[in-house]
Amino acid sequence: MVLYMRIRHKNFANPLQAYFGLGDVLFFVSITPLFELKKYLVFLITSMLFAIILYFLFLKEKEIKSIPLAGFSSILLGFILIVKNFLEPFFLLLC
């Protein structure tokens, strides 16, 4: 993603200063123990797509130029944890 942004903007700035916030990095580092590597990568990609979708649905009209990636990703993580912890036992009863 950093490579794409550098090529697109022809800018070789520090990605933490230009594209990602410190909160985004800290959030994604702090949730690494929750997932295996393959599932973490799927979550990372899914959460970025989820953040882009939510940005275009809710924030594009307000002309906000930054996407709150950690905030939108935490919403997705909360949804995943709720589904996993509360709905999974009901699915086991059906099988």
PDB file of N, CA and C in Angstrom:
ATOM      1  N   MET A   1       0.832  -1.183   0.000  1.00  0.00           N
ATOM      2  CA  MET A   1       0.000   0.000   0.000  1.00  0.00           C
ATOM      3  C   MET A   1       0.883   1.254   0.000  1.00  0.00           C
ATOM      4  N   VAL A   2       1.949   1.199   0.766  1.00  0.00           N
ATOM      5  CA  VAL A   2       2.867   2.342   0.805  1.00  0.00           C
ATOM      6  C   VAL A   2       3.491   2.551  -0.569  1.00  0.00           C
ATOM      7  N   LEU A   3       3.862   1.457  -1.224  1.00  0.00           N
ATOM      8  CA  LEU A   3       4.439   1.550  -2.562  1.00  0.00           C
ATOM      9  C   LEU A   3       3.445   2.179  -3.538  1.00  0.00           C
ATOM     10  N   TYR A   4       2.188   1.767  -3.463  1.00  0.00           N
ATOM     11  CA  TYR A   4       1.148   2.339  -4.325  1.00  0.00           C
ATOM     12  C   TYR A   4       1.015   3.845  -4.089  1.00  0.00           C
ATOM     13  N   MET A   5       0.964   4.250  -2.831  1.00  0.00           N
ATOM     14  CA  MET A   5       0.806   5.674  -2.521  1.00  0.00           C
ATOM     15  C   MET A   5       2.018   6.479  -2.990  1.00  0.00           C
ATOM     16  N   ARG A   6       3.199   5.907  -2.873  1.00  0.00           N
ATOM     17  CA  ARG A   6       4.393   6.630  -3.327  1.00  0.00           C
ATOM     18  C   ARG A   6       4.405   6.791  -4.839  1.00  0.00           C
ATOM     19  N   ILE A   7       4.005   5.743  -5.543  1.00  0.00           N
ATOM     20  CA  ILE A   7       3.968   5.837  -7.002  1.00  0.00           C
ATOM     21  C   ILE A   7       2.863   6.789  -7.449  1.00  0.00           C
ATOM     22  N   ARG A   8       1.710   6.701  -6.821  1.00  0.00           N
ATOM     23  CA  ARG A   8       0.560   7.525  -7.216  1.00  0.00           C
ATOM     24  C   ARG A   8       0.830   9.013  -7.012  1.00  0.00           C
ATOM     25  N   HIS A   9       1.399   9.357  -5.876  1.00  0.00           N
ATOM     26  CA  HIS A   9       1.621  10.769  -5.559  1.00  0.00           C
ATOM     27  C   HIS A   9       3.027  11.244  -5.907  1.00  0.00           C
ATOM     28  N   LYS A  10       3.877  10.331  -6.382  1.00  0.00           N
ATOM     29  CA  LYS A  10       5.277  10.653  -6.699  1.00  0.00           C
ATOM     30  C   LYS A  10       5.952  11.358  -5.526  1.00  0.00           C
ATOM     31  N   ASN A  11       5.689  10.806  -4.345  1.00  0.00           N
ATOM     32  CA  ASN A  11       6.177  11.401  -3.111  1.00  0.00           C
ATOM     33  C   ASN A  11       6.851  10.314  -2.289  1.00  0.00           C
ATOM     34  N   PHE A  12       8.052  10.585  -1.826  1.00  0.00           N
ATOM     35  CA  PHE A  12       8.780   9.607  -1.028  1.00  0.00           C
ATOM     36  C   PHE A  12       8.852  10.036   0.432  1.00  0.00           C
ATOM     37  N   ALA A  13       7.756  10.572   0.923  1.00  0.00           N
ATOM     38  CA  ALA A  13       7.690  11.013   2.317  1.00  0.00           C
ATOM     39  C   ALA A  13       7.541   9.809   3.235  1.00  0.00           C
ATOM     40  N   ASN A  14       7.770  10.042   4.501  1.00  0.00           N
ATOM     41  CA  ASN A  14       7.590   9.004   5.509  1.00  0.00           C
ATOM     42  C   ASN A  14       6.116   8.596   5.537  1.00  0.00           C
ATOM     43  N   PRO A  15       5.806   7.297   5.345  1.00  0.00           N
ATOM     44  CA  PRO A  15       4.397   6.887   5.295  1.00  0.00           C
ATOM     45  C   PRO A  15       3.637   7.162   6.587  1.00  0.00           C
ATOM     46  N   LEU A  16       4.324   7.152   7.730  1.00  0.00           N
ATOM     47  CA  LEU A  16       3.644   7.422   8.993  1.00  0.00           C
ATOM     48  C   LEU A  16       3.245   8.881   9.124  1.00  0.00           C
ATOM     49  N   GLN A  17       3.924   9.745   8.420  1.00  0.00           N
ATOM     50  CA  GLN A  17       3.573  11.161   8.470  1.00  0.00           C
ATOM     51  C   GLN A  17       2.622  11.551   7.345  1.00  0.00           C
ATOM     52  N   ALA A  18       2.727  10.865   6.211  1.00  0.00           N
ATOM     53  CA  ALA A  18       1.952  11.277   5.044  1.00  0.00           C
ATOM     54  C   ALA A  18       0.644  10.513   4.870  1.00  0.00           C
ATOM     55  N   TYR A  19       0.635   9.228   5.201  1.00  0.00           N
ATOM     56  CA  TYR A  19      -0.531   8.408   4.861  1.00  0.00           C
ATOM     57  C   TYR A  19      -1.229   7.801   6.070  1.00  0.00           C
ATOM     58  N   PHE A  20      -0.478   7.295   7.012  1.00  0.00           N
ATOM     59  CA  PHE A  20      -1.044   6.616   8.177  1.00  0.00           C
ATOM     60  C   PHE A  20      -0.758   7.425   9.427  1.00  0.00           C
ATOM     61  N   GLY A  21      -1.710   7.427  10.344  1.00  0.00           N
ATOM     62  CA  GLY A  21      -1.499   8.091  11.617  1.00  0.00           C
ATOM     63  C   GLY A  21      -0.867   7.140  12.616  1.00  0.00           C
ATOM     64  N   LEU A  22      -0.316   7.694  13.664  1.00  0.00           N
ATOM     65  CA  LEU A  22       0.292   6.876  14.706  1.00  0.00           C
ATOM     66  C   LEU A  22      -0.756   5.991  15.373  1.00  0.00           C
ATOM     67  N   GLY A  23      -1.968   6.492  15.516  1.00  0.00           N
ATOM     68  CA  GLY A  23      -3.046   5.699  16.102  1.00  0.00           C
ATOM     69  C   GLY A  23      -3.383   4.475  15.266  1.00  0.00           C
ATOM     70  N   ASP A  24      -3.326   4.616  13.943  1.00  0.00           N
ATOM     71  CA  ASP A  24      -3.576   3.474  13.061  1.00  0.00           C
ATOM     72  C   ASP A  24      -2.534   2.384  13.285  1.00  0.00           C
ATOM     73  N   VAL A  25      -1.284   2.793  13.331  1.00  0.00           N
ATOM     74  CA  VAL A  25      -0.199   1.829  13.526  1.00  0.00           C
ATOM     75  C   VAL A  25      -0.307   1.167  14.890  1.00  0.00           C
ATOM     76  N   LEU A  26      -0.546   1.954  15.930  1.00  0.00           N
ATOM     77  CA  LEU A  26      -0.666   1.384  17.279  1.00  0.00           C
ATOM     78  C   LEU A  26      -1.856   0.436  17.381  1.00  0.00           C
ATOM     79  N   PHE A  27      -2.955   0.765  16.737  1.00  0.00           N
ATOM     80  CA  PHE A  27      -4.125  -0.113  16.759  1.00  0.00           C
ATOM     81  C   PHE A  27      -3.808  -1.451  16.106  1.00  0.00           C
ATOM     82  N   PHE A  28      -3.231  -1.416  14.919  1.00  0.00           N
ATOM     83  CA  PHE A  28      -2.961  -2.665  14.210  1.00  0.00           C
ATOM     84  C   PHE A  28      -1.864  -3.488  14.883  1.00  0.00           C
ATOM     85  N   VAL A  29      -0.926  -2.845  15.535  1.00  0.00           N
ATOM     86  CA  VAL A  29       0.083  -3.593  16.296  1.00  0.00           C
ATOM     87  C   VAL A  29      -0.552  -4.214  17.537  1.00  0.00           C
ATOM     88  N   SER A  30      -1.450  -3.490  18.179  1.00  0.00           N
ATOM     89  CA  SER A  30      -2.039  -3.988  19.425  1.00  0.00           C
ATOM     90  C   SER A  30      -3.010  -5.142  19.214  1.00  0.00           C
ATOM     91  N   ILE A  31      -3.589  -5.279  18.034  1.00  0.00           N
ATOM     92  CA  ILE A  31      -4.528  -6.386  17.816  1.00  0.00           C
ATOM     93  C   ILE A  31      -3.864  -7.617  17.207  1.00  0.00           C
ATOM     94  N   THR A  32      -2.571  -7.583  16.967  1.00  0.00           N
ATOM     95  CA  THR A  32      -1.907  -8.747  16.374  1.00  0.00           C
ATOM     96  C   THR A  32      -2.053 -10.020  17.207  1.00  0.00           C
ATOM     97  N   PRO A  33      -2.085  -9.982  18.540  1.00  0.00           N
ATOM     98  CA  PRO A  33      -2.257 -11.244  19.276  1.00  0.00           C
ATOM     99  C   PRO A  33      -3.639 -11.883  19.106  1.00  0.00           C
ATOM    100  N   LEU A  34      -4.595 -11.164  18.567  1.00  0.00           N
ATOM    101  CA  LEU A  34      -5.945 -11.704  18.411  1.00  0.00           C
ATOM    102  C   LEU A  34      -6.089 -12.648  17.219  1.00  0.00           C
ATOM    103  N   PHE A  35      -5.153 -12.603  16.283  1.00  0.00           N
ATOM    104  CA  PHE A  35      -5.296 -13.341  15.032  1.00  0.00           C
ATOM    105  C   PHE A  35      -4.048 -14.161  14.732  1.00  0.00           C
ATOM    106  N   GLU A  36      -4.250 -15.230  13.962  1.00  0.00           N
ATOM    107  CA  GLU A  36      -3.134 -15.911  13.328  1.00  0.00           C
ATOM    108  C   GLU A  36      -2.706 -15.044  12.149  1.00  0.00           C
ATOM    109  N   LEU A  37      -1.522 -15.315  11.599  1.00  0.00           N
ATOM    110  CA  LEU A  37      -0.982 -14.442  10.557  1.00  0.00           C
ATOM    111  C   LEU A  37      -1.916 -14.331   9.355  1.00  0.00           C
ATOM    112  N   LYS A  38      -2.387 -15.457   8.854  1.00  0.00           N
ATOM    113  CA  LYS A  38      -3.253 -15.428   7.673  1.00  0.00           C
ATOM    114  C   LYS A  38      -4.558 -14.683   7.965  1.00  0.00           C
ATOM    115  N   LYS A  39      -5.142 -14.924   9.119  1.00  0.00           N
ATOM    116  CA  LYS A  39      -6.388 -14.243   9.485  1.00  0.00           C
ATOM    117  C   LYS A  39      -6.148 -12.761   9.747  1.00  0.00           C
ATOM    118  N   TYR A  40      -4.953 -12.428  10.258  1.00  0.00           N
ATOM    119  CA  TYR A  40      -4.619 -11.019  10.485  1.00  0.00           C
ATOM    120  C   TYR A  40      -4.533 -10.268   9.159  1.00  0.00           C
ATOM    121  N   LEU A  41      -3.898 -10.880   8.178  1.00  0.00           N
ATOM    122  CA  LEU A  41      -3.793 -10.232   6.872  1.00  0.00           C
ATOM    123  C   LEU A  41      -5.165 -10.061   6.227  1.00  0.00           C
ATOM    124  N   VAL A  42      -6.029 -11.064   6.381  1.00  0.00           N
ATOM    125  CA  VAL A  42      -7.395 -10.942   5.860  1.00  0.00           C
ATOM    126  C   VAL A  42      -8.125  -9.813   6.583  1.00  0.00           C
ATOM    127  N   PHE A  43      -7.970  -9.739   7.906  1.00  0.00           N
ATOM    128  CA  PHE A  43      -8.611  -8.658   8.659  1.00  0.00           C
ATOM    129  C   PHE A  43      -8.068  -7.296   8.232  1.00  0.00           C
ATOM    130  N   LEU A  44      -6.770  -7.196   8.040  1.00  0.00           N
ATOM    131  CA  LEU A  44      -6.149  -5.932   7.642  1.00  0.00           C
ATOM    132  C   LEU A  44      -6.716  -5.444   6.310  1.00  0.00           C
ATOM    133  N   ILE A  45      -6.770  -6.319   5.338  1.00  0.00           N
ATOM    134  CA  ILE A  45      -7.293  -5.944   4.019  1.00  0.00           C
ATOM    135  C   ILE A  45      -8.786  -5.635   4.099  1.00  0.00           C
ATOM    136  N   THR A  46      -9.527  -6.482   4.813  1.00  0.00           N
ATOM    137  CA  THR A  46     -10.969  -6.271   4.949  1.00  0.00           C
ATOM    138  C   THR A  46     -11.276  -4.965   5.669  1.00  0.00           C
ATOM    139  N   SER A  47     -10.514  -4.663   6.706  1.00  0.00           N
ATOM    140  CA  SER A  47     -10.778  -3.433   7.452  1.00  0.00           C
ATOM    141  C   SER A  47     -10.459  -2.193   6.625  1.00  0.00           C
ATOM    142  N   MET A  48      -9.458  -2.273   5.761  1.00  0.00           N
ATOM    143  CA  MET A  48      -9.173  -1.131   4.886  1.00  0.00           C
ATOM    144  C   MET A  48     -10.291  -0.930   3.866  1.00  0.00           C
ATOM    145  N   LEU A  49     -10.786  -2.024   3.306  1.00  0.00           N
ATOM    146  CA  LEU A  49     -11.920  -1.916   2.380  1.00  0.00           C
ATOM    147  C   LEU A  49     -13.168  -1.406   3.102  1.00  0.00           C
ATOM    148  N   PHE A  50     -13.396  -1.898   4.318  1.00  0.00           N
ATOM    149  CA  PHE A  50     -14.523  -1.461   5.136  1.00  0.00           C
ATOM    150  C   PHE A  50     -14.420   0.038   5.431  1.00  0.00           C
ATOM    151  N   ALA A  51     -13.213   0.503   5.737  1.00  0.00           N
ATOM    152  CA  ALA A  51     -13.007   1.923   6.028  1.00  0.00           C
ATOM    153  C   ALA A  51     -13.267   2.785   4.801  1.00  0.00           C
ATOM    154  N   ILE A  52     -12.850   2.313   3.644  1.00  0.00           N
ATOM    155  CA  ILE A  52     -13.094   3.074   2.414  1.00  0.00           C
ATOM    156  C   ILE A  52     -14.588   3.158   2.120  1.00  0.00           C
ATOM    157  N   ILE A  53     -15.294   2.037   2.305  1.00  0.00           N
ATOM    158  CA  ILE A  53     -16.740   2.027   2.062  1.00  0.00           C
ATOM    159  C   ILE A  53     -17.452   2.982   3.022  1.00  0.00           C
ATOM    160  N   LEU A  54     -17.108   2.904   4.313  1.00  0.00           N
ATOM    161  CA  LEU A  54     -17.747   3.798   5.283  1.00  0.00           C
ATOM    162  C   LEU A  54     -17.406   5.260   5.014  1.00  0.00           C
ATOM    163  N   TYR A  55     -16.183   5.518   4.572  1.00  0.00           N
ATOM    164  CA  TYR A  55     -15.794   6.888   4.245  1.00  0.00           C
ATOM    165  C   TYR A  55     -16.682   7.442   3.132  1.00  0.00           C
ATOM    166  N   PHE A  56     -16.870   6.663   2.074  1.00  0.00           N
ATOM    167  CA  PHE A  56     -17.684   7.153   0.962  1.00  0.00           C
ATOM    168  C   PHE A  56     -19.158   7.243   1.331  1.00  0.00           C
ATOM    169  N   LEU A  57     -19.616   6.405   2.254  1.00  0.00           N
ATOM    170  CA  LEU A  57     -21.020   6.465   2.661  1.00  0.00           C
ATOM    171  C   LEU A  57     -21.322   7.641   3.589  1.00  0.00           C
ATOM    172  N   PHE A  58     -20.394   7.952   4.509  1.00  0.00           N
ATOM    173  CA  PHE A  58     -20.711   8.915   5.565  1.00  0.00           C
ATOM    174  C   PHE A  58     -19.869  10.189   5.566  1.00  0.00           C
ATOM    175  N   LEU A  59     -18.622  10.116   5.165  1.00  0.00           N
ATOM    176  CA  LEU A  59     -17.741  11.269   5.361  1.00  0.00           C
ATOM    177  C   LEU A  59     -17.397  12.029   4.091  1.00  0.00           C
ATOM    178  N   LYS A  60     -17.613  11.462   2.943  1.00  0.00           N
ATOM    179  CA  LYS A  60     -17.253  12.128   1.696  1.00  0.00           C
ATOM    180  C   LYS A  60     -18.032  13.431   1.516  1.00  0.00           C
ATOM    181  N   GLU A  61     -19.296  13.438   1.925  1.00  0.00           N
ATOM    182  CA  GLU A  61     -20.126  14.636   1.773  1.00  0.00           C
ATOM    183  C   GLU A  61     -19.633  15.786   2.642  1.00  0.00           C
ATOM    184  N   LYS A  62     -19.014  15.462   3.760  1.00  0.00           N
ATOM    185  CA  LYS A  62     -18.535  16.496   4.678  1.00  0.00           C
ATOM    186  C   LYS A  62     -17.160  17.019   4.280  1.00  0.00           C
ATOM    187  N   GLU A  63     -16.635  16.504   3.184  1.00  0.00           N
ATOM    188  CA  GLU A  63     -15.338  16.910   2.647  1.00  0.00           C
ATOM    189  C   GLU A  63     -14.205  16.717   3.644  1.00  0.00           C
ATOM    190  N   ILE A  64     -14.281  15.656   4.421  1.00  0.00           N
ATOM    191  CA  ILE A  64     -13.184  15.285   5.313  1.00  0.00           C
ATOM    192  C   ILE A  64     -12.167  14.524   4.482  1.00  0.00           C
ATOM    193  N   LYS A  65     -10.920  14.961   4.505  1.00  0.00           N
ATOM    194  CA  LYS A  65      -9.921  14.383   3.615  1.00  0.00           C
ATOM    195  C   LYS A  65      -9.179  13.195   4.207  1.00  0.00           C
ATOM    196  N   SER A  66      -9.303  12.972   5.493  1.00  0.00           N
ATOM    197  CA  SER A  66      -8.614  11.823   6.087  1.00  0.00           C
ATOM    198  C   SER A  66      -9.636  10.762   6.480  1.00  0.00           C
ATOM    199  N   ILE A  67      -9.205   9.516   6.395  1.00  0.00           N
ATOM    200  CA  ILE A  67     -10.065   8.389   6.751  1.00  0.00           C
ATOM    201  C   ILE A  67      -9.650   7.906   8.138  1.00  0.00           C
ATOM    202  N   PRO A  68     -10.565   7.871   9.103  1.00  0.00           N
ATOM    203  CA  PRO A  68     -10.221   7.366  10.442  1.00  0.00           C
ATOM    204  C   PRO A  68     -10.117   5.839  10.425  1.00  0.00           C
ATOM    205  N   LEU A  69      -8.977   5.346   9.939  1.00  0.00           N
ATOM    206  CA  LEU A  69      -8.792   3.910   9.724  1.00  0.00           C
ATOM    207  C   LEU A  69      -8.899   3.113  11.014  1.00  0.00           C
ATOM    208  N   ALA A  70      -8.265   3.560  12.079  1.00  0.00           N
ATOM    209  CA  ALA A  70      -8.318   2.827  13.347  1.00  0.00           C
ATOM    210  C   ALA A  70      -9.740   2.798  13.903  1.00  0.00           C
ATOM    211  N   GLY A  71     -10.463   3.874  13.773  1.00  0.00           N
ATOM    212  CA  GLY A  71     -11.837   3.912  14.268  1.00  0.00           C
ATOM    213  C   GLY A  71     -12.756   2.981  13.503  1.00  0.00           C
ATOM    214  N   PHE A  72     -12.686   3.027  12.181  1.00  0.00           N
ATOM    215  CA  PHE A  72     -13.523   2.139  11.373  1.00  0.00           C
ATOM    216  C   PHE A  72     -13.104   0.683  11.547  1.00  0.00           C
ATOM    217  N   SER A  73     -11.808   0.432  11.684  1.00  0.00           N
ATOM    218  CA  SER A  73     -11.331  -0.935  11.892  1.00  0.00           C
ATOM    219  C   SER A  73     -11.771  -1.473  13.243  1.00  0.00           C
ATOM    220  N   SER A  74     -11.841  -0.604  14.240  1.00  0.00           N
ATOM    221  CA  SER A  74     -12.297  -1.058  15.557  1.00  0.00           C
ATOM    222  C   SER A  74     -13.784  -1.403  15.535  1.00  0.00           C
ATOM    223  N   ILE A  75     -14.564  -0.713  14.714  1.00  0.00           N
ATOM    224  CA  ILE A  75     -15.976  -1.070  14.554  1.00  0.00           C
ATOM    225  C   ILE A  75     -16.093  -2.470  13.952  1.00  0.00           C
ATOM    226  N   LEU A  76     -15.303  -2.737  12.929  1.00  0.00           N
ATOM    227  CA  LEU A  76     -15.313  -4.060  12.305  1.00  0.00           C
ATOM    228  C   LEU A  76     -14.829  -5.126  13.278  1.00  0.00           C
ATOM    229  N   LEU A  77     -13.788  -4.833  14.042  1.00  0.00           N
ATOM    230  CA  LEU A  77     -13.279  -5.785  15.026  1.00  0.00           C
ATOM    231  C   LEU A  77     -14.323  -6.073  16.093  1.00  0.00           C
ATOM    232  N   GLY A  78     -15.008  -5.053  16.559  1.00  0.00           N
ATOM    233  CA  GLY A  78     -16.076  -5.260  17.535  1.00  0.00           C
ATOM    234  C   GLY A  78     -17.177  -6.148  16.988  1.00  0.00           C
ATOM    235  N   PHE A  79     -17.552  -5.924  15.747  1.00  0.00           N
ATOM    236  CA  PHE A  79     -18.572  -6.762  15.116  1.00  0.00           C
ATOM    237  C   PHE A  79     -18.101  -8.210  15.019  1.00  0.00           C
ATOM    238  N   ILE A  80     -16.850  -8.415  14.629  1.00  0.00           N
ATOM    239  CA  ILE A  80     -16.299  -9.771  14.519  1.00  0.00           C
ATOM    240  C   ILE A  80     -16.289 -10.458  15.876  1.00  0.00           C
ATOM    241  N   LEU A  81     -15.874  -9.751  16.911  1.00  0.00           N
ATOM    242  CA  LEU A  81     -15.828 -10.350  18.246  1.00  0.00           C
ATOM    243  C   LEU A  81     -17.224 -10.671  18.768  1.00  0.00           C
ATOM    244  N   ILE A  82     -18.189  -9.816  18.493  1.00  0.00           N
ATOM    245  CA  ILE A  82     -19.566 -10.091  18.918  1.00  0.00           C
ATOM    246  C   ILE A  82     -20.104 -11.332  18.214  1.00  0.00           C
ATOM    247  N   VAL A  83     -19.888 -11.409  16.921  1.00  0.00           N
ATOM    248  CA  VAL A  83     -20.365 -12.572  16.170  1.00  0.00           C
ATOM    249  C   VAL A  83     -19.684 -13.838  16.660  1.00  0.00           C
ATOM    250  N   LYS A  84     -18.388 -13.756  16.870  1.00  0.00           N
ATOM    251  CA  LYS A  84     -17.637 -14.946  17.284  1.00  0.00           C
ATOM    252  C   LYS A  84     -18.052 -15.412  18.676  1.00  0.00           C
ATOM    253  N   ASN A  85     -18.214 -14.508  19.610  1.00  0.00           N
ATOM    254  CA  ASN A  85     -18.462 -14.890  20.999  1.00  0.00           C
ATOM    255  C   ASN A  85     -19.924 -15.139  21.330  1.00  0.00           C
ATOM    256  N   PHE A  86     -20.836 -14.467  20.664  1.00  0.00           N
ATOM    257  CA  PHE A  86     -22.235 -14.589  21.040  1.00  0.00           C
ATOM    258  C   PHE A  86     -23.066 -15.433  20.079  1.00  0.00           C
ATOM    259  N   LEU A  87     -22.741 -15.399  18.811  1.00  0.00           N
ATOM    260  CA  LEU A  87     -23.556 -16.133  17.851  1.00  0.00           C
ATOM    261  C   LEU A  87     -23.008 -17.512  17.519  1.00  0.00           C
ATOM    262  N   GLU A  88     -21.727 -17.731  17.733  1.00  0.00           N
ATOM    263  CA  GLU A  88     -21.130 -19.025  17.408  1.00  0.00           C
ATOM    264  C   GLU A  88     -21.762 -20.185  18.180  1.00  0.00           C
ATOM    265  N   PRO A  89     -22.058 -20.064  19.475  1.00  0.00           N
ATOM    266  CA  PRO A  89     -22.709 -21.193  20.169  1.00  0.00           C
ATOM    267  C   PRO A  89     -24.065 -21.567  19.573  1.00  0.00           C
ATOM    268  N   PHE A  90     -24.798 -20.600  19.042  1.00  0.00           N
ATOM    269  CA  PHE A  90     -26.086 -20.903  18.430  1.00  0.00           C
ATOM    270  C   PHE A  90     -25.919 -21.686  17.128  1.00  0.00           C
ATOM    271  N   PHE A  91     -24.863 -21.367  16.379  1.00  0.00           N
ATOM    272  CA  PHE A  91     -24.605 -22.114  15.151  1.00  0.00           C
ATOM    273  C   PHE A  91     -24.170 -23.539  15.455  1.00  0.00           C
ATOM    274  N   LEU A  92     -23.465 -23.738  16.562  1.00  0.00           N
ATOM    275  CA  LEU A  92     -23.054 -25.086  16.943  1.00  0.00           C
ATOM    276  C   LEU A  92     -24.261 -25.939  17.320  1.00  0.00           C
ATOM    277  N   LEU A  93     -25.288 -25.329  17.880  1.00  0.00           N
ATOM    278  CA  LEU A  93     -26.500 -26.075  18.227  1.00  0.00           C
ATOM    279  C   LEU A  93     -27.262 -26.531  16.986  1.00  0.00           C
ATOM    280  N   LEU A  94     -27.150 -25.776  15.906  1.00  0.00           N
ATOM    281  CA  LEU A  94     -27.868 -26.126  14.682  1.00  0.00           C
ATOM    282  C   LEU A  94     -27.211 -27.270  13.922  1.00  0.00           C
ATOM    283  N   CYS A  95     -25.933 -27.472  14.118  1.00  0.00           N
ATOM    284  CA  CYS A  95     -25.210 -28.525  13.374  1.00  0.00           C
ATOM    285  C   CYS A  95     -25.368 -29.887  14.005  1.00  0.00           C
TER     286      CYS A  95
END
